[in-house]
């Protein structure tokens, strides 16, 4: 069976950049957009053009630069927003307007002081108006995660009637359980009239740490686009992490779902975004954290040195990380010490290793991590050093 292609919609430059302190200037946005295209994302959400003159300029510059990916601009369901987005996108080879409105009862009542019927009208008008500028219009039903499915299906039908070809179902507040979000997609696939004219898109936030799981459940249940950010950056606890969903689909080929991402570019893209946003990536972050391919306990190190697959499900080279790291700490065993000593030039016999390992443990108990310089010191101050160098 051939693999269904999941579109990767990257919103690092829009939802990701909404994080306090992460603002990017136009030059930085262009550098990241170019790398996102190189990574192979299908859609780059470049910004929210009406939000500021700077963001307008960035979206316009990205629209001029990018030639393979679709370039998208966000709007509210407001005519002026749509006009400004269309203007910012006018040089894009593949422009998309992403418009929408809150659909949960809470948004309808407290944000808009409106009614469900009026929201349906506004959704229709916004999509129709966006359609008068560009062919590719995506509609978002903000807070769809807390919108009841029957009403959400009506909203989707209206958006399709007005010409939307992508229906974004955001779990804006990161509330849904994976089973619930998956069931929502299944319900929409089965109950929205005209659904064959559009694709459903997952847009999940990570308030309960479920953004990635929810997106995966979404595509298992019929969605064909995932909205995500590099390193999972985004509002509050962040968005679905691009590197996670892409590698989950790659590692589970029986799901018959894949993406066009060039995974070897993942690590460098992660580093680039982290540097420009000034956001440090937690060491234990899946796929791109500094410890994602590092092994420090003796049992694991022994296994990985014998056969990498014993403790790694991904070959680090697949995501652009040069190699697995064998980190030396007081929990490391002889195999790890011999492996690292060899890397810095010492081929140790079993007896030499026994002697040096005892010194190593004393040293490691006083220090968090043993580096190459420490290895030289431990070897050179051992009683077997003369034998080693004369061998
Ligand atoms: O989380 C959300 O609902 C959004 C929309 C504006 C698409 O980011
Ligand atoms: Zn969002």
mmCIF file of C-alpha atoms and ligand atoms in Angstrom:
data_model
loop_
_atom_site.group_PDB
_atom_site.id
_atom_site.type_symbol
_atom_site.label_atom_id
_atom_site.label_comp_id
_atom_site.label_asym_id
_atom_site.label_seq_id
_atom_site.Cartn_x
_atom_site.Cartn_y
_atom_site.Cartn_z
ATOM 1 C CA UNK A 1 0.000 0.000 0.000
ATOM 2 C CA UNK A 2 1.439 3.424 -0.900
ATOM 3 C CA UNK A 3 1.974 5.907 1.896
ATOM 4 C CA UNK A 4 -0.476 8.811 2.214
ATOM 5 C CA UNK A 5 1.395 12.114 2.277
ATOM 6 C CA UNK A 6 0.839 14.312 5.315
ATOM 7 C CA UNK A 7 1.378 17.987 4.546
ATOM 8 C CA UNK A 8 3.696 19.722 6.987
ATOM 9 C CA UNK A 9 2.520 23.253 7.739
ATOM 10 C CA UNK A 10 5.229 25.014 9.699
ATOM 11 C CA UNK A 11 4.093 27.878 11.911
ATOM 12 C CA UNK A 12 7.405 28.604 13.687
ATOM 13 C CA UNK A 13 7.400 32.101 12.173
ATOM 14 C CA UNK A 14 3.829 32.852 13.272
ATOM 15 C CA UNK A 15 2.535 30.801 16.254
ATOM 16 C CA UNK A 16 6.113 30.019 17.350
ATOM 17 C CA UNK A 17 7.187 33.618 17.177
ATOM 18 C CA UNK A 18 4.263 34.681 19.441
ATOM 19 C CA UNK A 19 6.331 33.497 22.422
ATOM 20 C CA UNK A 20 7.439 36.429 24.592
ATOM 21 C CA UNK A 21 11.091 37.221 23.930
ATOM 22 C CA UNK A 22 11.234 35.193 20.695
ATOM 23 C CA UNK A 23 10.472 37.985 18.253
ATOM 24 C CA UNK A 24 12.422 37.734 15.031
ATOM 25 C CA UNK A 25 13.339 40.540 12.660
ATOM 26 C CA UNK A 26 12.823 40.272 8.902
ATOM 27 C CA UNK A 27 16.388 39.170 8.241
ATOM 28 C CA UNK A 28 16.119 36.363 10.800
ATOM 29 C CA UNK A 29 12.728 35.301 9.463
ATOM 30 C CA UNK A 30 14.176 35.072 5.954
ATOM 31 C CA UNK A 31 17.076 32.906 7.135
ATOM 32 C CA UNK A 32 14.695 30.537 8.909
ATOM 33 C CA UNK A 33 12.177 30.485 6.024
ATOM 34 C CA UNK A 34 14.941 29.505 3.607
ATOM 35 C CA UNK A 35 16.002 26.667 5.907
ATOM 36 C CA UNK A 36 12.371 25.523 6.319
ATOM 37 C CA UNK A 37 12.092 25.247 2.549
ATOM 38 C CA UNK A 38 15.346 23.297 2.496
ATOM 39 C CA UNK A 39 13.922 21.022 5.213
ATOM 40 C CA UNK A 40 11.025 20.282 2.875
ATOM 41 C CA UNK A 41 7.997 21.746 4.647
ATOM 42 C CA UNK A 42 4.941 22.125 2.416
ATOM 43 C CA UNK A 43 3.605 25.341 3.918
ATOM 44 C CA UNK A 44 5.384 28.173 5.719
ATOM 45 C CA UNK A 45 3.103 30.322 7.828
ATOM 46 C CA UNK A 46 5.185 33.464 7.562
ATOM 47 C CA UNK A 47 3.276 35.722 9.943
ATOM 48 C CA UNK A 48 0.169 37.751 10.712
ATOM 49 C CA UNK A 49 0.535 40.645 8.256
ATOM 50 C CA UNK A 50 -1.921 43.067 9.859
ATOM 51 C CA UNK A 51 -0.347 42.678 13.296
ATOM 52 C CA UNK A 52 2.516 45.133 12.646
ATOM 53 C CA UNK A 53 4.330 46.857 9.762
ATOM 54 C CA UNK A 54 7.369 44.716 10.588
ATOM 55 C CA UNK A 55 5.400 41.495 10.240
ATOM 56 C CA UNK A 56 3.863 42.708 6.969
ATOM 57 C CA UNK A 57 7.361 43.361 5.648
ATOM 58 C CA UNK A 58 8.551 39.922 6.755
ATOM 59 C CA UNK A 59 5.640 38.103 5.107
ATOM 60 C CA UNK A 60 6.157 40.085 1.914
ATOM 61 C CA UNK A 61 9.899 39.361 1.858
ATOM 62 C CA UNK A 62 9.325 35.638 2.495
ATOM 63 C CA UNK A 63 6.659 35.576 -0.235
ATOM 64 C CA UNK A 64 9.251 36.951 -2.688
ATOM 65 C CA UNK A 65 11.988 34.537 -1.591
ATOM 66 C CA UNK A 66 10.261 31.162 -1.337
ATOM 67 C CA UNK A 67 9.734 29.248 -4.564
ATOM 68 C CA UNK A 68 8.764 25.676 -3.623
ATOM 69 C CA UNK A 69 6.655 25.905 -0.467
ATOM 70 C CA UNK A 70 3.296 27.598 -0.079
ATOM 71 C CA UNK A 71 3.591 30.876 1.843
ATOM 72 C CA UNK A 72 0.723 31.574 4.200
ATOM 73 C CA UNK A 73 -0.461 34.633 6.122
ATOM 74 C CA UNK A 74 -2.836 34.590 9.096
ATOM 75 C CA UNK A 75 -5.913 36.789 9.417
ATOM 76 C CA UNK A 76 -8.939 37.150 11.652
ATOM 77 C CA UNK A 77 -12.346 36.939 9.971
ATOM 78 C CA UNK A 78 -12.047 40.656 9.287
ATOM 79 C CA UNK A 79 -12.028 42.233 5.812
ATOM 80 C CA UNK A 80 -9.126 44.573 6.489
ATOM 81 C CA UNK A 81 -6.959 41.689 7.799
ATOM 82 C CA UNK A 82 -7.684 39.705 4.645
ATOM 83 C CA UNK A 83 -6.886 42.643 2.342
ATOM 84 C CA UNK A 84 -3.570 43.263 4.124
ATOM 85 C CA UNK A 85 -2.639 39.558 4.011
ATOM 86 C CA UNK A 86 -3.447 39.410 0.294
ATOM 87 C CA UNK A 87 -1.251 42.453 -0.297
ATOM 88 C CA UNK A 88 1.663 40.941 1.690
ATOM 89 C CA UNK A 89 1.341 37.674 -0.233
ATOM 90 C CA UNK A 90 0.970 39.139 -3.710
ATOM 91 C CA UNK A 91 4.488 38.111 -4.829
ATOM 92 C CA UNK A 92 4.202 34.534 -3.532
ATOM 93 C CA UNK A 93 4.416 31.747 -6.080
ATOM 94 C CA UNK A 94 1.949 29.718 -3.984
ATOM 95 C CA UNK A 95 0.034 32.092 -1.660
ATOM 96 C CA UNK A 96 -2.404 30.923 1.014
ATOM 97 C CA UNK A 97 -4.661 33.004 3.254
ATOM 98 C CA UNK A 98 -5.390 31.420 6.638
ATOM 99 C CA UNK A 99 -8.539 32.980 8.024
ATOM 100 C CA UNK A 100 -10.929 31.961 10.752
ATOM 101 C CA UNK A 101 -12.863 32.627 13.913
ATOM 102 C CA UNK A 102 -13.512 31.150 17.364
ATOM 103 C CA UNK A 103 -16.235 28.512 17.333
ATOM 104 C CA UNK A 104 -16.482 27.230 20.924
ATOM 105 C CA UNK A 105 -19.392 28.502 23.000
ATOM 106 C CA UNK A 106 -16.904 30.215 25.262
ATOM 107 C CA UNK A 107 -15.323 32.161 22.353
ATOM 108 C CA UNK A 108 -18.701 32.943 20.798
ATOM 109 C CA UNK A 109 -20.116 34.311 24.041
ATOM 110 C CA UNK A 110 -17.131 35.982 25.716
ATOM 111 C CA UNK A 111 -14.909 36.997 22.811
ATOM 112 C CA UNK A 112 -17.531 37.943 20.273
ATOM 113 C CA UNK A 113 -20.730 38.427 22.308
ATOM 114 C CA UNK A 114 -22.320 36.697 19.356
ATOM 115 C CA UNK A 115 -24.397 33.638 18.415
ATOM 116 C CA UNK A 116 -23.609 30.400 16.632
ATOM 117 C CA UNK A 117 -25.618 31.512 13.580
ATOM 118 C CA UNK A 118 -23.741 34.818 13.312
ATOM 119 C CA UNK A 119 -20.401 32.988 13.544
ATOM 120 C CA UNK A 120 -21.444 30.760 10.631
ATOM 121 C CA UNK A 121 -22.155 33.898 8.585
ATOM 122 C CA UNK A 122 -18.823 35.482 9.491
ATOM 123 C CA UNK A 123 -16.965 32.293 8.595
ATOM 124 C CA UNK A 124 -18.687 32.187 5.200
ATOM 125 C CA UNK A 125 -17.961 35.853 4.491
ATOM 126 C CA UNK A 126 -14.312 35.627 5.530
ATOM 127 C CA UNK A 127 -13.561 32.601 3.359
ATOM 128 C CA UNK A 128 -15.470 34.037 0.363
ATOM 129 C CA UNK A 129 -13.623 37.325 0.690
ATOM 130 C CA UNK A 130 -10.221 35.614 0.983
ATOM 131 C CA UNK A 131 -11.158 33.525 -2.055
ATOM 132 C CA UNK A 132 -11.568 36.730 -4.073
ATOM 133 C CA UNK A 133 -7.782 37.269 -3.649
ATOM 134 C CA UNK A 134 -6.256 33.778 -3.681
ATOM 135 C CA UNK A 135 -7.309 30.288 -4.702
ATOM 136 C CA UNK A 136 -5.797 28.576 -1.661
ATOM 137 C CA UNK A 137 -7.773 29.456 1.466
ATOM 138 C CA UNK A 138 -7.453 27.670 4.790
ATOM 139 C CA UNK A 139 -10.116 28.164 7.444
ATOM 140 C CA UNK A 140 -9.450 27.772 11.187
ATOM 141 C CA UNK A 141 -12.179 27.104 13.744
ATOM 142 C CA UNK A 142 -10.388 28.506 16.770
ATOM 143 C CA UNK A 143 -10.888 26.463 19.970
ATOM 144 C CA UNK A 144 -12.268 23.578 17.884
ATOM 145 C CA UNK A 145 -10.942 21.296 20.627
ATOM 146 C CA UNK A 146 -13.717 22.590 22.900
ATOM 147 C CA UNK A 147 -16.317 23.075 20.170
ATOM 148 C CA UNK A 148 -19.065 20.481 20.053
ATOM 149 C CA UNK A 149 -18.678 18.210 17.069
ATOM 150 C CA UNK A 150 -22.120 18.746 15.570
ATOM 151 C CA UNK A 151 -21.730 22.511 15.411
ATOM 152 C CA UNK A 152 -18.101 22.178 14.268
ATOM 153 C CA UNK A 153 -19.294 20.047 11.345
ATOM 154 C CA UNK A 154 -21.721 22.833 10.350
ATOM 155 C CA UNK A 155 -18.896 25.401 10.516
ATOM 156 C CA UNK A 156 -16.742 23.181 8.293
ATOM 157 C CA UNK A 157 -19.562 22.770 5.761
ATOM 158 C CA UNK A 158 -20.030 26.520 5.540
ATOM 159 C CA UNK A 159 -16.285 27.067 5.056
ATOM 160 C CA UNK A 160 -16.172 24.445 2.291
ATOM 161 C CA UNK A 161 -19.195 26.034 0.583
ATOM 162 C CA UNK A 162 -17.362 29.354 0.618
ATOM 163 C CA UNK A 163 -14.321 27.721 -1.009
ATOM 164 C CA UNK A 164 -11.946 26.645 1.790
ATOM 165 C CA UNK A 165 -9.746 23.746 0.760
ATOM 166 C CA UNK A 166 -8.094 23.206 4.142
ATOM 167 C CA UNK A 167 -10.021 23.085 7.424
ATOM 168 C CA UNK A 168 -7.871 23.697 10.462
ATOM 169 C CA UNK A 169 -9.221 22.103 13.666
ATOM 170 C CA UNK A 170 -7.134 23.751 16.398
ATOM 171 C CA UNK A 171 -6.986 22.437 19.917
ATOM 172 C CA UNK A 172 -6.172 26.022 20.838
ATOM 173 C CA UNK A 173 -6.024 25.456 24.579
ATOM 174 C CA UNK A 174 -4.344 22.039 24.462
ATOM 175 C CA UNK A 175 -7.342 20.505 26.211
ATOM 176 C CA UNK A 176 -8.186 17.363 24.236
ATOM 177 C CA UNK A 177 -7.151 13.808 24.979
ATOM 178 C CA UNK A 178 -5.688 11.984 21.975
ATOM 179 C CA UNK A 179 -8.735 9.681 21.779
ATOM 180 C CA UNK A 180 -11.046 12.705 21.840
ATOM 181 C CA UNK A 181 -9.117 14.637 19.187
ATOM 182 C CA UNK A 182 -8.930 11.537 16.971
ATOM 183 C CA UNK A 183 -12.676 10.971 17.401
ATOM 184 C CA UNK A 184 -13.299 14.611 16.429
ATOM 185 C CA UNK A 185 -11.423 14.131 13.141
ATOM 186 C CA UNK A 186 -13.259 10.865 12.493
ATOM 187 C CA UNK A 187 -16.603 12.555 13.166
ATOM 188 C CA UNK A 188 -15.772 15.377 10.743
ATOM 189 C CA UNK A 189 -14.566 12.942 8.071
ATOM 190 C CA UNK A 190 -17.865 11.060 8.358
ATOM 191 C CA UNK A 191 -20.331 13.899 8.858
ATOM 192 C CA UNK A 192 -19.205 17.025 6.978
ATOM 193 C CA UNK A 193 -20.951 17.307 3.629
ATOM 194 C CA UNK A 194 -18.416 18.092 0.907
ATOM 195 C CA UNK A 195 -15.411 16.952 2.995
ATOM 196 C CA UNK A 196 -13.914 15.350 -0.138
ATOM 197 C CA UNK A 197 -13.287 18.907 -1.439
ATOM 198 C CA UNK A 198 -11.022 19.803 1.508
ATOM 199 C CA UNK A 199 -8.426 18.337 3.822
ATOM 200 C CA UNK A 200 -8.512 18.478 7.607
ATOM 201 C CA UNK A 201 -5.563 19.943 9.461
ATOM 202 C CA UNK A 202 -4.337 19.280 13.030
ATOM 203 C CA UNK A 203 -3.181 22.291 15.030
ATOM 204 C CA UNK A 204 -2.485 21.248 18.607
ATOM 205 C CA UNK A 205 -1.139 23.100 21.606
ATOM 206 C CA UNK A 206 0.846 21.426 24.336
ATOM 207 C CA UNK A 207 -0.754 22.643 27.577
ATOM 208 C CA UNK A 208 -1.109 19.055 28.834
ATOM 209 C CA UNK A 209 1.914 17.695 26.967
ATOM 210 C CA UNK A 210 -0.377 16.038 24.402
ATOM 211 C CA UNK A 211 0.165 18.128 21.261
ATOM 212 C CA UNK A 212 2.204 15.505 19.426
ATOM 213 C CA UNK A 213 -0.015 12.590 20.483
ATOM 214 C CA UNK A 214 -3.122 14.530 19.436
ATOM 215 C CA UNK A 215 -1.696 15.385 16.015
ATOM 216 C CA UNK A 216 -0.781 11.758 15.396
ATOM 217 C CA UNK A 217 -4.287 10.635 16.394
ATOM 218 C CA UNK A 218 -5.635 13.314 14.072
ATOM 219 C CA UNK A 219 -3.831 11.961 11.018
ATOM 220 C CA UNK A 220 -4.594 8.345 11.929
ATOM 221 C CA UNK A 221 -8.254 9.388 11.812
ATOM 222 C CA UNK A 222 -8.129 11.114 8.445
ATOM 223 C CA UNK A 223 -6.510 14.551 8.766
ATOM 224 C CA UNK A 224 -3.924 15.183 6.038
ATOM 225 C CA UNK A 225 -2.025 18.196 7.361
ATOM 226 C CA UNK A 226 -0.163 18.833 10.634
ATOM 227 C CA UNK A 227 0.579 22.364 11.846
ATOM 228 C CA UNK A 228 3.718 22.411 13.927
ATOM 229 C CA UNK A 229 6.819 24.343 14.918
ATOM 230 C CA UNK A 230 10.502 23.582 15.166
ATOM 231 C CA UNK A 231 11.394 22.504 18.727
ATOM 232 C CA UNK A 232 7.674 22.801 19.582
ATOM 233 C CA UNK A 233 8.005 26.525 20.318
ATOM 234 C CA UNK A 234 4.752 28.424 20.627
ATOM 235 C CA UNK A 235 2.206 30.103 22.884
ATOM 236 C CA UNK A 236 2.296 28.971 26.541
ATOM 237 C CA UNK A 237 3.491 25.333 26.554
ATOM 238 C CA UNK A 238 4.028 25.443 22.806
ATOM 239 C CA UNK A 239 2.797 23.747 19.649
ATOM 240 C CA UNK A 240 3.228 20.282 18.183
ATOM 241 C CA UNK A 241 6.960 19.760 17.504
ATOM 242 C CA UNK A 242 7.683 19.209 13.807
ATOM 243 C CA UNK A 243 10.623 16.891 14.500
ATOM 244 C CA UNK A 244 8.456 14.650 16.695
ATOM 245 C CA UNK A 245 5.532 14.095 14.333
ATOM 246 C CA UNK A 246 7.813 13.632 11.334
ATOM 247 C CA UNK A 247 9.950 11.012 13.098
ATOM 248 C CA UNK A 248 6.936 9.225 14.605
ATOM 249 C CA UNK A 249 5.525 8.699 11.108
ATOM 250 C CA UNK A 250 8.978 7.629 9.787
ATOM 251 C CA UNK A 251 9.504 5.168 12.651
ATOM 252 C CA UNK A 252 6.060 3.597 12.236
ATOM 253 C CA UNK A 253 5.784 2.891 8.505
ATOM 254 C CA UNK A 254 2.850 0.495 8.995
ATOM 255 C CA UNK A 255 0.687 3.588 9.601
ATOM 256 C CA UNK A 256 1.167 4.253 5.865
ATOM 257 C CA UNK A 257 1.586 7.961 6.513
ATOM 258 C CA UNK A 258 4.681 9.928 5.577
ATOM 259 C CA UNK A 259 5.904 13.454 4.943
ATOM 260 C CA UNK A 260 8.247 15.062 2.433
ATOM 261 C CA UNK A 261 10.633 16.236 5.166
ATOM 262 C CA UNK A 262 14.345 15.764 4.576
ATOM 263 C CA UNK A 263 14.982 14.489 8.093
ATOM 264 C CA UNK A 264 18.764 14.970 7.830
ATOM 265 C CA UNK A 265 18.083 18.721 8.061
ATOM 266 C CA UNK A 266 16.140 18.456 11.331
ATOM 267 C CA UNK A 267 18.974 19.005 13.798
ATOM 268 C CA UNK A 268 20.519 21.981 11.998
ATOM 269 C CA UNK A 269 17.075 23.581 11.644
ATOM 270 C CA UNK A 270 16.463 23.097 15.356
ATOM 271 C CA UNK A 271 19.777 24.747 16.197
ATOM 272 C CA UNK A 272 19.125 27.641 13.828
ATOM 273 C CA UNK A 273 15.698 28.387 15.323
ATOM 274 C CA UNK A 274 16.983 28.065 18.873
ATOM 275 C CA UNK A 275 19.854 30.495 18.175
ATOM 276 C CA UNK A 276 17.750 33.128 16.430
ATOM 277 C CA UNK A 277 14.892 32.966 18.948
ATOM 278 C CA UNK A 278 17.288 32.859 21.869
ATOM 279 C CA UNK A 279 15.400 29.881 23.287
ATOM 280 C CA UNK A 280 17.403 27.105 24.804
ATOM 281 C CA UNK A 281 16.168 23.590 23.949
ATOM 282 C CA UNK A 282 15.789 21.338 26.996
ATOM 283 C CA UNK A 283 18.469 18.585 26.983
ATOM 284 C CA UNK A 284 15.899 15.773 27.141
ATOM 285 C CA UNK A 285 13.812 17.180 24.256
ATOM 286 C CA UNK A 286 12.851 14.307 21.936
ATOM 287 C CA UNK A 287 14.895 14.108 18.710
ATOM 288 C CA UNK A 288 16.785 17.425 19.032
ATOM 289 C CA UNK A 289 17.770 17.741 22.727
ATOM 290 C CA UNK A 290 21.467 17.411 23.548
ATOM 291 C CA UNK A 291 20.750 14.161 25.429
ATOM 292 C CA UNK A 292 18.442 12.631 22.793
ATOM 293 C CA UNK A 293 21.276 10.363 21.598
ATOM 294 C CA UNK A 294 23.503 10.432 24.698
ATOM 295 C CA UNK A 295 24.021 7.396 26.910
ATOM 296 C CA UNK A 296 25.443 7.637 30.390
ATOM 297 C CA UNK A 297 24.544 4.537 32.407
ATOM 298 C CA UNK A 298 26.948 1.606 32.210
ATOM 299 C CA UNK A 299 24.310 -0.928 31.134
ATOM 300 C CA UNK A 300 23.040 1.244 28.269
ATOM 301 C CA UNK A 301 26.558 2.220 27.163
ATOM 302 C CA UNK A 302 27.665 -1.389 27.017
ATOM 303 C CA UNK A 303 24.596 -2.201 24.869
ATOM 304 C CA UNK A 304 25.017 0.760 22.503
ATOM 305 C CA UNK A 305 28.750 0.084 21.998
ATOM 306 C CA UNK A 306 27.922 -3.532 21.085
ATOM 307 C CA UNK A 307 24.936 -2.647 18.878
ATOM 308 C CA UNK A 308 23.477 0.860 18.634
ATOM 309 C CA UNK A 309 19.903 -0.421 18.166
ATOM 310 C CA UNK A 310 19.825 -1.956 21.659
ATOM 311 C CA UNK A 311 19.005 1.439 23.135
ATOM 312 C CA UNK A 312 18.276 3.697 20.146
ATOM 313 C CA UNK A 313 15.200 3.577 17.913
ATOM 314 C CA UNK A 314 16.521 6.266 15.558
ATOM 315 C CA UNK A 315 19.920 6.397 13.893
ATOM 316 C CA UNK A 316 21.115 9.904 14.906
ATOM 317 C CA UNK A 317 22.459 10.435 11.364
ATOM 318 C CA UNK A 318 18.851 10.223 10.134
ATOM 319 C CA UNK A 319 18.121 13.542 11.852
ATOM 320 C CA UNK A 320 21.484 15.139 11.136
ATOM 321 C CA UNK A 321 23.211 14.354 14.445
ATOM 322 C CA UNK A 322 26.739 13.074 13.732
ATOM 323 C CA UNK A 323 26.792 10.211 16.234
ATOM 324 C CA UNK A 324 25.459 8.856 19.511
ATOM 325 C CA UNK A 325 27.315 10.171 22.542
ATOM 326 C CA UNK A 326 28.829 7.977 25.221
ATOM 327 C CA UNK A 327 28.899 10.297 28.207
ATOM 328 C CA UNK A 328 31.264 9.432 31.034
ATOM 329 C CA UNK A 329 29.903 9.818 34.556
ATOM 330 C CA UNK A 330 30.256 7.893 37.795
ATOM 331 C CA UNK A 331 27.465 5.613 36.473
ATOM 332 C CA UNK A 332 29.523 4.576 33.436
ATOM 333 C CA UNK A 333 31.113 1.164 33.077
ATOM 334 C CA UNK A 334 34.417 -0.177 31.782
ATOM 335 C CA UNK A 335 33.134 -0.562 28.227
ATOM 336 C CA UNK A 336 32.348 3.147 28.007
ATOM 337 C CA UNK A 337 35.695 4.176 29.468
ATOM 338 C CA UNK A 338 37.582 1.892 27.050
ATOM 339 C CA UNK A 339 35.517 3.269 24.143
ATOM 340 C CA UNK A 340 36.186 6.917 25.012
ATOM 341 C CA UNK A 341 39.858 6.282 25.864
ATOM 342 C CA UNK A 342 40.291 4.699 22.429
ATOM 343 C CA UNK A 343 38.734 7.774 20.813
ATOM 344 C CA UNK A 344 41.397 9.982 22.385
ATOM 345 C CA UNK A 345 44.232 7.580 21.475
ATOM 346 C CA UNK A 346 44.613 4.941 24.207
ATOM 347 C CA UNK A 347 44.121 1.283 23.321
ATOM 348 C CA UNK A 348 43.825 -0.307 26.784
ATOM 349 C CA UNK A 349 44.352 -3.953 27.725
ATOM 350 C CA UNK A 350 41.993 -5.531 30.249
ATOM 351 C CA UNK A 351 44.506 -5.153 33.100
ATOM 352 C CA UNK A 352 45.279 -1.540 32.237
ATOM 353 C CA UNK A 353 41.563 -0.805 32.047
ATOM 354 C CA UNK A 354 40.950 -2.305 35.520
ATOM 355 C CA UNK A 355 43.614 -0.045 36.999
ATOM 356 C CA UNK A 356 42.440 3.096 35.185
ATOM 357 C CA UNK A 357 38.761 2.401 35.845
ATOM 358 C CA UNK A 358 39.349 2.550 39.622
ATOM 359 C CA UNK A 359 41.011 5.990 39.220
ATOM 360 C CA UNK A 360 38.233 7.061 36.886
ATOM 361 C CA UNK A 361 35.516 6.265 39.470
ATOM 362 C CA UNK A 362 37.279 8.287 42.159
ATOM 363 C CA UNK A 363 37.548 11.194 39.751
ATOM 364 C CA UNK A 364 33.979 10.838 38.452
ATOM 365 C CA UNK A 365 32.504 10.860 41.956
ATOM 366 C CA UNK A 366 33.838 14.416 42.298
ATOM 367 C CA UNK A 367 32.800 15.674 38.862
ATOM 368 C CA UNK A 368 29.482 15.565 36.991
ATOM 369 C CA UNK A 369 30.930 14.606 33.622
ATOM 370 C CA UNK A 370 34.345 13.409 32.492
ATOM 371 C CA UNK A 371 35.615 15.081 29.329
ATOM 372 C CA UNK A 372 38.487 14.223 26.963
ATOM 373 C CA UNK A 373 40.946 16.328 28.930
ATOM 374 C CA UNK A 374 40.017 14.454 32.124
ATOM 375 C CA UNK A 375 40.591 11.132 30.345
ATOM 376 C CA UNK A 376 44.113 12.227 29.424
ATOM 377 C CA UNK A 377 44.708 13.279 33.013
ATOM 378 C CA UNK A 378 43.368 10.003 34.465
ATOM 379 C CA UNK A 379 45.436 7.882 32.069
ATOM 380 C CA UNK A 380 48.598 9.937 32.408
ATOM 381 C CA UNK A 381 48.537 9.861 36.209
ATOM 382 C CA UNK A 382 47.938 6.124 36.379
ATOM 383 C CA UNK A 383 50.675 3.613 37.270
ATOM 384 C CA UNK A 384 50.211 1.863 33.903
ATOM 385 C CA UNK A 385 50.851 4.961 31.778
ATOM 386 C CA UNK A 386 54.438 3.973 30.908
ATOM 387 C CA UNK A 387 53.228 0.568 29.599
ATOM 388 C CA UNK A 388 50.560 2.269 27.487
ATOM 389 C CA UNK A 389 52.870 4.724 25.754
ATOM 390 C CA UNK A 390 55.651 2.191 25.192
ATOM 391 C CA UNK A 391 53.195 -0.385 23.689
HETATM 392 O O1 LIG B 1 -4.161 27.938 18.241
HETATM 393 C C1 LIG B 1 -4.917 28.446 17.397
HETATM 394 O O2 LIG B 1 -6.135 28.311 17.444
HETATM 395 C C2 LIG B 1 -4.315 29.249 16.348
HETATM 396 C C3 LIG B 1 -5.197 29.734 15.253
HETATM 397 C C4 LIG B 1 -5.087 31.199 15.082
HETATM 398 C C5 LIG B 1 -4.928 28.974 13.990
HETATM 399 O O3 LIG B 1 -3.120 29.460 16.343
HETATM 400 ZN ZN1 LIG B 2 -2.082 28.034 17.670
#
